[in-house]
């Protein structure tokens, strides 16, 4: 007599072994037959021996071992080790651009790669100070559209917004579409940026992907390849995104010696450092000068000061003279 789902026997057997067994949990042949019966599958021991061997040949490692008078079977190697999955779960939970809902969905999918017992080990909550999860899931579909546009050599159009004082989305350019040729996606400081050629501005610009709405592929081929290729991608990304944008220029800094580690961490080993005396050194860095960059200097409490160029010094003077409290 055969069960209702007899043709699915091998598939259900693989599912049972992958979900119900691991290195510390195994099933006897009687238990395997009982699990199959729950899915309306009746089988003889001999056929299960053959099926387990077939799964092992296919690549689902089935380990057979003795426990006293019983023979037990469990699934061995996995696509992911539990330590790797914990790492992925931590990364997903700590990422602010992934919404709470999508976080749960992704972790659930990761749990499908391990046993139900190991899945409990993934039930962990990573606490990250000041980390606010993204509330809008449209970013996933926008990123997918942007990748498609880049691979298909298509220009795109989208609407771009800023937050107003009421906490509402307010579209720029009076709600008109931006026409852009996408050339690269950049991930920096927990955010995705599109690097693209703005058709209307005739320049390479960056856009926060989470602030893009109604992303659409057009039938037009991309433009601005020569302008994009002129960019030093690694340096441009580091300088532009790390300090939030602005014109790139060489800035000279006078720094306390204990700030050497801070300067190299921030600007990399390409930063030019030269000792002045036993207490100070000078550093030349290429950076997009902005209020954020100047604020970073202020936060170092006088241990780093700007010595040139004059334009950067004047911007700093203007910043510190502003009224920040009332």
PDB file of C-alpha atoms in Angstrom:
ATOM      1  CA  UNK A   1       0.000   0.000   0.000  1.00  0.00           C
ATOM      2  CA  UNK A   2       1.300   3.426  -0.946  1.00  0.00           C
ATOM      3  CA  UNK A   3       0.629   6.780   0.647  1.00  0.00           C
ATOM      4  CA  UNK A   4      -0.958   9.810  -0.971  1.00  0.00           C
ATOM      5  CA  UNK A   5       2.352  11.643  -1.479  1.00  0.00           C
ATOM      6  CA  UNK A   6       4.461   8.643  -2.450  1.00  0.00           C
ATOM      7  CA  UNK A   7       5.986  10.366  -5.484  1.00  0.00           C
ATOM      8  CA  UNK A   8       7.315  13.085  -3.198  1.00  0.00           C
ATOM      9  CA  UNK A   9       9.090  10.642  -0.889  1.00  0.00           C
ATOM     10  CA  UNK A  10      12.660  11.663  -1.743  1.00  0.00           C
ATOM     11  CA  UNK A  11      11.855  15.370  -1.446  1.00  0.00           C
ATOM     12  CA  UNK A  12      10.187  14.956   1.928  1.00  0.00           C
ATOM     13  CA  UNK A  13      13.026  12.737   3.123  1.00  0.00           C
ATOM     14  CA  UNK A  14      15.532  15.464   2.256  1.00  0.00           C
ATOM     15  CA  UNK A  15      13.366  18.041   4.046  1.00  0.00           C
ATOM     16  CA  UNK A  16      13.092  15.868   7.168  1.00  0.00           C
ATOM     17  CA  UNK A  17      16.815  15.203   7.345  1.00  0.00           C
ATOM     18  CA  UNK A  18      17.737  18.858   6.821  1.00  0.00           C
ATOM     19  CA  UNK A  19      15.156  20.247   9.250  1.00  0.00           C
ATOM     20  CA  UNK A  20      15.060  17.596  11.965  1.00  0.00           C
ATOM     21  CA  UNK A  21      18.703  16.558  12.214  1.00  0.00           C
ATOM     22  CA  UNK A  22      22.116  18.131  12.721  1.00  0.00           C
ATOM     23  CA  UNK A  23      25.421  17.254  14.393  1.00  0.00           C
ATOM     24  CA  UNK A  24      23.728  16.882  17.794  1.00  0.00           C
ATOM     25  CA  UNK A  25      20.295  15.582  16.729  1.00  0.00           C
ATOM     26  CA  UNK A  26      19.782  12.365  14.777  1.00  0.00           C
ATOM     27  CA  UNK A  27      16.894  10.087  13.795  1.00  0.00           C
ATOM     28  CA  UNK A  28      16.583   6.330  13.854  1.00  0.00           C
ATOM     29  CA  UNK A  29      15.072   4.484  10.913  1.00  0.00           C
ATOM     30  CA  UNK A  30      11.818   4.043  12.853  1.00  0.00           C
ATOM     31  CA  UNK A  31      11.673   7.784  13.515  1.00  0.00           C
ATOM     32  CA  UNK A  32      12.348   8.568   9.845  1.00  0.00           C
ATOM     33  CA  UNK A  33       9.496   6.276   8.789  1.00  0.00           C
ATOM     34  CA  UNK A  34       7.216   7.928  11.353  1.00  0.00           C
ATOM     35  CA  UNK A  35       8.094  11.406  10.038  1.00  0.00           C
ATOM     36  CA  UNK A  36       7.346  10.296   6.472  1.00  0.00           C
ATOM     37  CA  UNK A  37       4.014   8.875   7.603  1.00  0.00           C
ATOM     38  CA  UNK A  38       3.041  12.349   8.863  1.00  0.00           C
ATOM     39  CA  UNK A  39       3.235  13.427   5.221  1.00  0.00           C
ATOM     40  CA  UNK A  40       1.146  10.445   4.075  1.00  0.00           C
ATOM     41  CA  UNK A  41       4.139   8.550   2.739  1.00  0.00           C
ATOM     42  CA  UNK A  42       4.533   4.837   3.460  1.00  0.00           C
ATOM     43  CA  UNK A  43       7.911   3.229   2.878  1.00  0.00           C
ATOM     44  CA  UNK A  44       9.978   0.137   3.556  1.00  0.00           C
ATOM     45  CA  UNK A  45      13.305   0.337   5.353  1.00  0.00           C
ATOM     46  CA  UNK A  46      15.196  -0.962   2.315  1.00  0.00           C
ATOM     47  CA  UNK A  47      13.908   1.856   0.100  1.00  0.00           C
ATOM     48  CA  UNK A  48      14.870   4.465   2.712  1.00  0.00           C
ATOM     49  CA  UNK A  49      18.407   3.078   2.885  1.00  0.00           C
ATOM     50  CA  UNK A  50      18.624   3.526  -0.878  1.00  0.00           C
ATOM     51  CA  UNK A  51      17.097   7.011  -0.727  1.00  0.00           C
ATOM     52  CA  UNK A  52      19.520   8.146   1.975  1.00  0.00           C
ATOM     53  CA  UNK A  53      22.400   6.898  -0.159  1.00  0.00           C
ATOM     54  CA  UNK A  54      20.966   8.804  -3.137  1.00  0.00           C
ATOM     55  CA  UNK A  55      20.774  12.019  -1.097  1.00  0.00           C
ATOM     56  CA  UNK A  56      24.382  11.551  -0.026  1.00  0.00           C
ATOM     57  CA  UNK A  57      25.452  11.019  -3.650  1.00  0.00           C
ATOM     58  CA  UNK A  58      23.560  14.180  -4.611  1.00  0.00           C
ATOM     59  CA  UNK A  59      25.481  16.264  -2.076  1.00  0.00           C
ATOM     60  CA  UNK A  60      23.267  16.242   1.016  1.00  0.00           C
ATOM     61  CA  UNK A  61      25.693  14.574   3.394  1.00  0.00           C
ATOM     62  CA  UNK A  62      24.006  11.806   5.395  1.00  0.00           C
ATOM     63  CA  UNK A  63      26.034  10.526   8.330  1.00  0.00           C
ATOM     64  CA  UNK A  64      25.311   7.087   9.800  1.00  0.00           C
ATOM     65  CA  UNK A  65      26.449   6.254  13.327  1.00  0.00           C
ATOM     66  CA  UNK A  66      25.802   3.725  16.062  1.00  0.00           C
ATOM     67  CA  UNK A  67      24.353   4.621  19.459  1.00  0.00           C
ATOM     68  CA  UNK A  68      24.346   1.443  21.470  1.00  0.00           C
ATOM     69  CA  UNK A  69      22.020  -0.946  19.702  1.00  0.00           C
ATOM     70  CA  UNK A  70      20.488   1.767  17.487  1.00  0.00           C
ATOM     71  CA  UNK A  71      21.644   3.124  14.145  1.00  0.00           C
ATOM     72  CA  UNK A  72      21.079   6.857  13.797  1.00  0.00           C
ATOM     73  CA  UNK A  73      21.205   9.166  10.787  1.00  0.00           C
ATOM     74  CA  UNK A  74      21.757  12.890  10.568  1.00  0.00           C
ATOM     75  CA  UNK A  75      22.539  15.568   8.017  1.00  0.00           C
ATOM     76  CA  UNK A  76      26.179  16.646   7.967  1.00  0.00           C
ATOM     77  CA  UNK A  77      27.539  19.501   5.896  1.00  0.00           C
ATOM     78  CA  UNK A  78      25.359  22.522   5.144  1.00  0.00           C
ATOM     79  CA  UNK A  79      25.487  25.381   2.680  1.00  0.00           C
ATOM     80  CA  UNK A  80      26.161  27.670   5.652  1.00  0.00           C
ATOM     81  CA  UNK A  81      27.835  26.940   8.955  1.00  0.00           C
ATOM     82  CA  UNK A  82      25.909  28.160  12.006  1.00  0.00           C
ATOM     83  CA  UNK A  83      28.659  30.714  12.752  1.00  0.00           C
ATOM     84  CA  UNK A  84      28.277  32.138   9.234  1.00  0.00           C
ATOM     85  CA  UNK A  85      24.511  32.423   9.641  1.00  0.00           C
ATOM     86  CA  UNK A  86      24.901  34.185  12.987  1.00  0.00           C
ATOM     87  CA  UNK A  87      27.172  36.683  11.265  1.00  0.00           C
ATOM     88  CA  UNK A  88      24.596  37.275   8.510  1.00  0.00           C
ATOM     89  CA  UNK A  89      21.769  37.649  11.037  1.00  0.00           C
ATOM     90  CA  UNK A  90      23.800  40.189  13.011  1.00  0.00           C
ATOM     91  CA  UNK A  91      24.517  42.141   9.823  1.00  0.00           C
ATOM     92  CA  UNK A  92      20.839  42.160   8.831  1.00  0.00           C
ATOM     93  CA  UNK A  93      19.598  43.174  12.273  1.00  0.00           C
ATOM     94  CA  UNK A  94      22.154  45.946  12.656  1.00  0.00           C
ATOM     95  CA  UNK A  95      21.544  47.425   9.200  1.00  0.00           C
ATOM     96  CA  UNK A  96      19.299  50.467   9.391  1.00  0.00           C
ATOM     97  CA  UNK A  97      18.314  50.465   5.720  1.00  0.00           C
ATOM     98  CA  UNK A  98      16.567  47.082   6.121  1.00  0.00           C
ATOM     99  CA  UNK A  99      13.076  47.457   7.590  1.00  0.00           C
ATOM    100  CA  UNK A 100      11.865  45.439  10.585  1.00  0.00           C
ATOM    101  CA  UNK A 101       9.493  43.455   8.368  1.00  0.00           C
ATOM    102  CA  UNK A 102      12.158  42.647   5.793  1.00  0.00           C
ATOM    103  CA  UNK A 103      14.581  41.767   8.607  1.00  0.00           C
ATOM    104  CA  UNK A 104      12.185  39.106   9.888  1.00  0.00           C
ATOM    105  CA  UNK A 105      11.611  37.771   6.367  1.00  0.00           C
ATOM    106  CA  UNK A 106      15.323  37.493   5.578  1.00  0.00           C
ATOM    107  CA  UNK A 107      16.149  35.772   8.866  1.00  0.00           C
ATOM    108  CA  UNK A 108      13.291  33.324   8.285  1.00  0.00           C
ATOM    109  CA  UNK A 109      14.791  32.442   4.907  1.00  0.00           C
ATOM    110  CA  UNK A 110      18.225  31.949   6.456  1.00  0.00           C
ATOM    111  CA  UNK A 111      16.718  29.578   9.014  1.00  0.00           C
ATOM    112  CA  UNK A 112      15.626  27.311   6.165  1.00  0.00           C
ATOM    113  CA  UNK A 113      19.283  26.393   5.661  1.00  0.00           C
ATOM    114  CA  UNK A 114      19.650  24.719   9.059  1.00  0.00           C
ATOM    115  CA  UNK A 115      17.819  22.418  11.444  1.00  0.00           C
ATOM    116  CA  UNK A 116      14.966  23.628  13.644  1.00  0.00           C
ATOM    117  CA  UNK A 117      17.294  23.209  16.616  1.00  0.00           C
ATOM    118  CA  UNK A 118      20.073  25.376  15.208  1.00  0.00           C
ATOM    119  CA  UNK A 119      17.465  27.898  14.039  1.00  0.00           C
ATOM    120  CA  UNK A 120      16.787  28.708  17.706  1.00  0.00           C
ATOM    121  CA  UNK A 121      20.390  29.875  17.969  1.00  0.00           C
ATOM    122  CA  UNK A 122      19.602  32.564  15.390  1.00  0.00           C
ATOM    123  CA  UNK A 123      16.917  34.017  17.645  1.00  0.00           C
ATOM    124  CA  UNK A 124      19.153  36.842  18.734  1.00  0.00           C
ATOM    125  CA  UNK A 125      18.708  40.578  18.909  1.00  0.00           C
ATOM    126  CA  UNK A 126      21.634  42.808  18.032  1.00  0.00           C
ATOM    127  CA  UNK A 127      21.484  46.150  19.810  1.00  0.00           C
ATOM    128  CA  UNK A 128      23.141  49.008  17.952  1.00  0.00           C
ATOM    129  CA  UNK A 129      23.151  52.434  19.550  1.00  0.00           C
ATOM    130  CA  UNK A 130      21.256  55.056  17.566  1.00  0.00           C
ATOM    131  CA  UNK A 131      20.267  52.635  14.827  1.00  0.00           C
ATOM    132  CA  UNK A 132      16.823  53.357  13.388  1.00  0.00           C
ATOM    133  CA  UNK A 133      15.373  50.869  10.934  1.00  0.00           C
ATOM    134  CA  UNK A 134      14.162  52.120   7.563  1.00  0.00           C
ATOM    135  CA  UNK A 135      10.362  52.277   7.437  1.00  0.00           C
ATOM    136  CA  UNK A 136      10.012  52.063   3.652  1.00  0.00           C
ATOM    137  CA  UNK A 137      10.650  48.856   1.720  1.00  0.00           C
ATOM    138  CA  UNK A 138      10.609  50.543  -1.694  1.00  0.00           C
ATOM    139  CA  UNK A 139      14.405  50.788  -1.493  1.00  0.00           C
ATOM    140  CA  UNK A 140      14.750  47.054  -2.295  1.00  0.00           C
ATOM    141  CA  UNK A 141      12.799  47.404  -5.514  1.00  0.00           C
ATOM    142  CA  UNK A 142      14.588  50.639  -6.400  1.00  0.00           C
ATOM    143  CA  UNK A 143      17.972  48.937  -6.005  1.00  0.00           C
ATOM    144  CA  UNK A 144      16.791  46.054  -8.189  1.00  0.00           C
ATOM    145  CA  UNK A 145      15.618  48.492 -10.877  1.00  0.00           C
ATOM    146  CA  UNK A 146      18.924  50.367 -10.743  1.00  0.00           C
ATOM    147  CA  UNK A 147      20.950  47.170 -11.150  1.00  0.00           C
ATOM    148  CA  UNK A 148      18.763  46.221 -14.115  1.00  0.00           C
ATOM    149  CA  UNK A 149      19.211  49.648 -15.694  1.00  0.00           C
ATOM    150  CA  UNK A 150      22.995  49.459 -15.340  1.00  0.00           C
ATOM    151  CA  UNK A 151      23.195  45.944 -16.797  1.00  0.00           C
ATOM    152  CA  UNK A 152      20.829  46.842 -19.663  1.00  0.00           C
ATOM    153  CA  UNK A 153      22.565  50.179 -20.397  1.00  0.00           C
ATOM    154  CA  UNK A 154      19.325  52.109 -19.864  1.00  0.00           C
ATOM    155  CA  UNK A 155      18.724  55.615 -18.548  1.00  0.00           C
ATOM    156  CA  UNK A 156      16.188  56.013 -15.758  1.00  0.00           C
ATOM    157  CA  UNK A 157      13.844  58.608 -14.386  1.00  0.00           C
ATOM    158  CA  UNK A 158      12.664  59.129 -10.829  1.00  0.00           C
ATOM    159  CA  UNK A 159      11.356  61.667  -8.370  1.00  0.00           C
ATOM    160  CA  UNK A 160      13.616  62.847  -5.567  1.00  0.00           C
ATOM    161  CA  UNK A 161      12.540  64.214  -2.208  1.00  0.00           C
ATOM    162  CA  UNK A 162      13.768  65.947   0.927  1.00  0.00           C
ATOM    163  CA  UNK A 163      12.155  65.969   4.357  1.00  0.00           C
ATOM    164  CA  UNK A 164      10.373  69.174   5.325  1.00  0.00           C
ATOM    165  CA  UNK A 165       9.942  70.537   8.854  1.00  0.00           C
ATOM    166  CA  UNK A 166       6.692  68.583   9.241  1.00  0.00           C
ATOM    167  CA  UNK A 167       8.519  65.315   8.637  1.00  0.00           C
ATOM    168  CA  UNK A 168       6.848  64.925   5.243  1.00  0.00           C
ATOM    169  CA  UNK A 169       8.358  63.969   1.913  1.00  0.00           C
ATOM    170  CA  UNK A 170       8.699  67.054  -0.283  1.00  0.00           C
ATOM    171  CA  UNK A 171       9.678  66.435  -3.890  1.00  0.00           C
ATOM    172  CA  UNK A 172      12.429  68.541  -5.380  1.00  0.00           C
ATOM    173  CA  UNK A 173      12.112  70.299  -8.752  1.00  0.00           C
ATOM    174  CA  UNK A 174       8.403  70.752  -8.020  1.00  0.00           C
ATOM    175  CA  UNK A 175       7.823  67.023  -8.382  1.00  0.00           C
ATOM    176  CA  UNK A 176       9.335  66.776 -11.860  1.00  0.00           C
ATOM    177  CA  UNK A 177      11.178  63.620 -12.849  1.00  0.00           C
ATOM    178  CA  UNK A 178      14.971  63.516 -12.739  1.00  0.00           C
ATOM    179  CA  UNK A 179      16.467  62.060 -15.922  1.00  0.00           C
ATOM    180  CA  UNK A 180      19.640  60.226 -15.011  1.00  0.00           C
ATOM    181  CA  UNK A 181      22.013  57.683 -16.518  1.00  0.00           C
ATOM    182  CA  UNK A 182      22.976  55.280 -13.711  1.00  0.00           C
ATOM    183  CA  UNK A 183      26.625  54.211 -13.643  1.00  0.00           C
ATOM    184  CA  UNK A 184      27.247  52.743 -10.202  1.00  0.00           C
ATOM    185  CA  UNK A 185      25.734  52.009  -6.810  1.00  0.00           C
ATOM    186  CA  UNK A 186      27.751  52.904  -3.745  1.00  0.00           C
ATOM    187  CA  UNK A 187      27.130  51.712  -0.187  1.00  0.00           C
ATOM    188  CA  UNK A 188      28.469  53.996   2.524  1.00  0.00           C
ATOM    189  CA  UNK A 189      27.567  54.604   6.166  1.00  0.00           C
ATOM    190  CA  UNK A 190      24.518  52.302   6.005  1.00  0.00           C
ATOM    191  CA  UNK A 191      23.094  54.000   2.900  1.00  0.00           C
ATOM    192  CA  UNK A 192      22.925  53.233  -0.802  1.00  0.00           C
ATOM    193  CA  UNK A 193      23.829  55.994  -3.238  1.00  0.00           C
ATOM    194  CA  UNK A 194      23.341  56.095  -6.980  1.00  0.00           C
ATOM    195  CA  UNK A 195      26.218  57.627  -8.909  1.00  0.00           C
ATOM    196  CA  UNK A 196      24.846  58.830 -12.209  1.00  0.00           C
ATOM    197  CA  UNK A 197      24.963  61.391 -14.973  1.00  0.00           C
ATOM    198  CA  UNK A 198      22.259  64.034 -14.530  1.00  0.00           C
ATOM    199  CA  UNK A 199      21.000  64.850 -18.033  1.00  0.00           C
ATOM    200  CA  UNK A 200      19.652  68.258 -17.021  1.00  0.00           C
ATOM    201  CA  UNK A 201      22.713  69.377 -15.035  1.00  0.00           C
ATOM    202  CA  UNK A 202      25.245  67.786 -17.422  1.00  0.00           C
ATOM    203  CA  UNK A 203      27.314  66.425 -14.543  1.00  0.00           C
ATOM    204  CA  UNK A 204      27.985  63.345 -12.455  1.00  0.00           C
ATOM    205  CA  UNK A 205      25.957  63.485  -9.252  1.00  0.00           C
ATOM    206  CA  UNK A 206      25.039  61.208  -6.369  1.00  0.00           C
ATOM    207  CA  UNK A 207      21.537  60.459  -5.080  1.00  0.00           C
ATOM    208  CA  UNK A 208      20.367  58.748  -1.903  1.00  0.00           C
ATOM    209  CA  UNK A 209      18.459  55.683  -3.108  1.00  0.00           C
ATOM    210  CA  UNK A 210      16.104  55.752  -0.114  1.00  0.00           C
ATOM    211  CA  UNK A 211      14.994  59.238  -1.226  1.00  0.00           C
ATOM    212  CA  UNK A 212      14.154  58.143  -4.763  1.00  0.00           C
ATOM    213  CA  UNK A 213      10.551  57.428  -5.708  1.00  0.00           C
ATOM    214  CA  UNK A 214       8.853  56.040  -8.838  1.00  0.00           C
ATOM    215  CA  UNK A 215      12.093  54.694 -10.316  1.00  0.00           C
ATOM    216  CA  UNK A 216      11.481  53.738 -13.951  1.00  0.00           C
ATOM    217  CA  UNK A 217      13.689  52.396 -16.721  1.00  0.00           C
ATOM    218  CA  UNK A 218      13.416  54.287 -19.998  1.00  0.00           C
ATOM    219  CA  UNK A 219      14.119  53.188 -23.559  1.00  0.00           C
ATOM    220  CA  UNK A 220      17.012  55.644 -23.825  1.00  0.00           C
ATOM    221  CA  UNK A 221      20.638  54.537 -23.746  1.00  0.00           C
ATOM    222  CA  UNK A 222      22.812  55.852 -20.942  1.00  0.00           C
ATOM    223  CA  UNK A 223      24.831  59.050 -21.344  1.00  0.00           C
ATOM    224  CA  UNK A 224      27.824  60.560 -19.555  1.00  0.00           C
ATOM    225  CA  UNK A 225      30.191  57.604 -19.812  1.00  0.00           C
ATOM    226  CA  UNK A 226      33.242  59.780 -20.470  1.00  0.00           C
ATOM    227  CA  UNK A 227      32.487  62.019 -17.488  1.00  0.00           C
ATOM    228  CA  UNK A 228      32.011  58.983 -15.270  1.00  0.00           C
ATOM    229  CA  UNK A 229      35.211  57.302 -16.477  1.00  0.00           C
ATOM    230  CA  UNK A 230      37.229  60.416 -15.631  1.00  0.00           C
ATOM    231  CA  UNK A 231      36.421  59.873 -11.969  1.00  0.00           C
ATOM    232  CA  UNK A 232      38.869  58.060  -9.698  1.00  0.00           C
ATOM    233  CA  UNK A 233      36.102  55.809  -8.385  1.00  0.00           C
ATOM    234  CA  UNK A 234      37.689  54.707  -5.111  1.00  0.00           C
ATOM    235  CA  UNK A 235      39.034  58.124  -4.126  1.00  0.00           C
ATOM    236  CA  UNK A 236      35.933  59.978  -5.329  1.00  0.00           C
ATOM    237  CA  UNK A 237      33.644  57.728  -3.327  1.00  0.00           C
ATOM    238  CA  UNK A 238      35.782  58.015  -0.206  1.00  0.00           C
ATOM    239  CA  UNK A 239      36.122  61.790  -0.400  1.00  0.00           C
ATOM    240  CA  UNK A 240      32.590  62.544  -1.521  1.00  0.00           C
ATOM    241  CA  UNK A 241      30.553  60.282   0.695  1.00  0.00           C
ATOM    242  CA  UNK A 242      32.644  60.223   3.834  1.00  0.00           C
ATOM    243  CA  UNK A 243      32.277  63.965   4.309  1.00  0.00           C
ATOM    244  CA  UNK A 244      28.842  64.309   2.701  1.00  0.00           C
ATOM    245  CA  UNK A 245      29.798  66.090  -0.473  1.00  0.00           C
ATOM    246  CA  UNK A 246      31.239  69.360  -1.730  1.00  0.00           C
ATOM    247  CA  UNK A 247      34.102  70.378  -3.974  1.00  0.00           C
ATOM    248  CA  UNK A 248      37.226  68.260  -3.535  1.00  0.00           C
ATOM    249  CA  UNK A 249      40.301  70.214  -2.482  1.00  0.00           C
ATOM    250  CA  UNK A 250      43.578  69.673  -0.675  1.00  0.00           C
ATOM    251  CA  UNK A 251      43.327  70.753   2.950  1.00  0.00           C
ATOM    252  CA  UNK A 252      46.319  71.132   5.250  1.00  0.00           C
ATOM    253  CA  UNK A 253      45.856  70.200   8.891  1.00  0.00           C
ATOM    254  CA  UNK A 254      48.038  70.775  11.935  1.00  0.00           C
ATOM    255  CA  UNK A 255      47.562  67.830  14.283  1.00  0.00           C
ATOM    256  CA  UNK A 256      48.679  66.644  17.687  1.00  0.00           C
ATOM    257  CA  UNK A 257      50.852  63.537  17.343  1.00  0.00           C
ATOM    258  CA  UNK A 258      48.252  61.342  19.041  1.00  0.00           C
ATOM    259  CA  UNK A 259      45.863  62.223  16.198  1.00  0.00           C
ATOM    260  CA  UNK A 260      47.910  60.311  13.599  1.00  0.00           C
ATOM    261  CA  UNK A 261      45.767  57.210  14.058  1.00  0.00           C
ATOM    262  CA  UNK A 262      42.570  59.270  13.677  1.00  0.00           C
ATOM    263  CA  UNK A 263      43.816  60.926  10.470  1.00  0.00           C
ATOM    264  CA  UNK A 264      44.886  57.647   8.870  1.00  0.00           C
ATOM    265  CA  UNK A 265      41.639  55.922   9.900  1.00  0.00           C
ATOM    266  CA  UNK A 266      39.645  58.755   8.354  1.00  0.00           C
ATOM    267  CA  UNK A 267      41.636  59.431   5.178  1.00  0.00           C
ATOM    268  CA  UNK A 268      43.706  56.298   4.674  1.00  0.00           C
ATOM    269  CA  UNK A 269      47.430  55.877   4.254  1.00  0.00           C
ATOM    270  CA  UNK A 270      47.381  58.174   1.209  1.00  0.00           C
ATOM    271  CA  UNK A 271      47.155  61.131   3.595  1.00  0.00           C
ATOM    272  CA  UNK A 272      50.527  62.922   3.605  1.00  0.00           C
ATOM    273  CA  UNK A 273      51.893  63.266   7.159  1.00  0.00           C
ATOM    274  CA  UNK A 274      55.008  65.276   8.079  1.00  0.00           C
ATOM    275  CA  UNK A 275      56.355  65.823  11.628  1.00  0.00           C
ATOM    276  CA  UNK A 276      56.675  69.424  12.863  1.00  0.00           C
ATOM    277  CA  UNK A 277      58.117  68.776  16.322  1.00  0.00           C
ATOM    278  CA  UNK A 278      57.695  66.385  19.238  1.00  0.00           C
ATOM    279  CA  UNK A 279      54.088  67.482  19.719  1.00  0.00           C
ATOM    280  CA  UNK A 280      52.654  68.304  16.298  1.00  0.00           C
ATOM    281  CA  UNK A 281      52.636  67.071  12.707  1.00  0.00           C
ATOM    282  CA  UNK A 282      51.077  68.415   9.529  1.00  0.00           C
ATOM    283  CA  UNK A 283      48.793  66.433   7.230  1.00  0.00           C
ATOM    284  CA  UNK A 284      47.603  67.114   3.691  1.00  0.00           C
ATOM    285  CA  UNK A 285      44.329  65.446   2.766  1.00  0.00           C
ATOM    286  CA  UNK A 286      42.052  65.560  -0.249  1.00  0.00           C
ATOM    287  CA  UNK A 287      38.520  66.016   0.999  1.00  0.00           C
ATOM    288  CA  UNK A 288      35.150  67.459   0.083  1.00  0.00           C
ATOM    289  CA  UNK A 289      35.017  70.457   2.424  1.00  0.00           C
ATOM    290  CA  UNK A 290      31.570  70.736   3.991  1.00  0.00           C
ATOM    291  CA  UNK A 291      29.932  71.695   7.268  1.00  0.00           C
ATOM    292  CA  UNK A 292      30.062  68.024   8.248  1.00  0.00           C
ATOM    293  CA  UNK A 293      33.811  67.905   7.644  1.00  0.00           C
ATOM    294  CA  UNK A 294      34.308  71.130   9.580  1.00  0.00           C
ATOM    295  CA  UNK A 295      32.125  69.783  12.376  1.00  0.00           C
ATOM    296  CA  UNK A 296      34.341  66.706  12.509  1.00  0.00           C
ATOM    297  CA  UNK A 297      37.351  68.999  12.986  1.00  0.00           C
ATOM    298  CA  UNK A 298      35.564  70.883  15.783  1.00  0.00           C
ATOM    299  CA  UNK A 299      34.676  67.602  17.507  1.00  0.00           C
ATOM    300  CA  UNK A 300      38.397  66.807  17.832  1.00  0.00           C
ATOM    301  CA  UNK A 301      38.647  69.601  20.379  1.00  0.00           C
ATOM    302  CA  UNK A 302      41.574  71.626  19.049  1.00  0.00           C
ATOM    303  CA  UNK A 303      43.790  68.605  18.486  1.00  0.00           C
ATOM    304  CA  UNK A 304      43.397  69.148  14.734  1.00  0.00           C
ATOM    305  CA  UNK A 305      43.276  72.629  13.179  1.00  0.00           C
ATOM    306  CA  UNK A 306      43.015  73.813   9.584  1.00  0.00           C
ATOM    307  CA  UNK A 307      46.041  75.734   8.304  1.00  0.00           C
ATOM    308  CA  UNK A 308      45.095  75.970   4.641  1.00  0.00           C
ATOM    309  CA  UNK A 309      43.804  76.848   2.168  1.00  0.00           C
ATOM    310  CA  UNK A 310      42.368  80.234   3.114  1.00  0.00           C
ATOM    311  CA  UNK A 311      38.943  79.300   1.723  1.00  0.00           C
ATOM    312  CA  UNK A 312      38.694  76.363   4.140  1.00  0.00           C
ATOM    313  CA  UNK A 313      39.896  78.527   7.044  1.00  0.00           C
ATOM    314  CA  UNK A 314      37.278  81.167   6.251  1.00  0.00           C
ATOM    315  CA  UNK A 315      34.540  78.533   6.103  1.00  0.00           C
ATOM    316  CA  UNK A 316      35.612  77.256   9.504  1.00  0.00           C
ATOM    317  CA  UNK A 317      35.567  80.783  10.946  1.00  0.00           C
ATOM    318  CA  UNK A 318      32.078  81.277   9.562  1.00  0.00           C
ATOM    319  CA  UNK A 319      30.917  78.000  11.066  1.00  0.00           C
ATOM    320  CA  UNK A 320      32.208  78.627  14.594  1.00  0.00           C
ATOM    321  CA  UNK A 321      30.711  82.130  14.593  1.00  0.00           C
ATOM    322  CA  UNK A 322      27.239  80.747  13.952  1.00  0.00           C
ATOM    323  CA  UNK A 323      24.693  80.689  16.740  1.00  0.00           C
ATOM    324  CA  UNK A 324      24.130  77.050  17.731  1.00  0.00           C
ATOM    325  CA  UNK A 325      22.182  77.499  20.974  1.00  0.00           C
ATOM    326  CA  UNK A 326      19.354  79.766  21.999  1.00  0.00           C
TER     327      UNK A 326
END
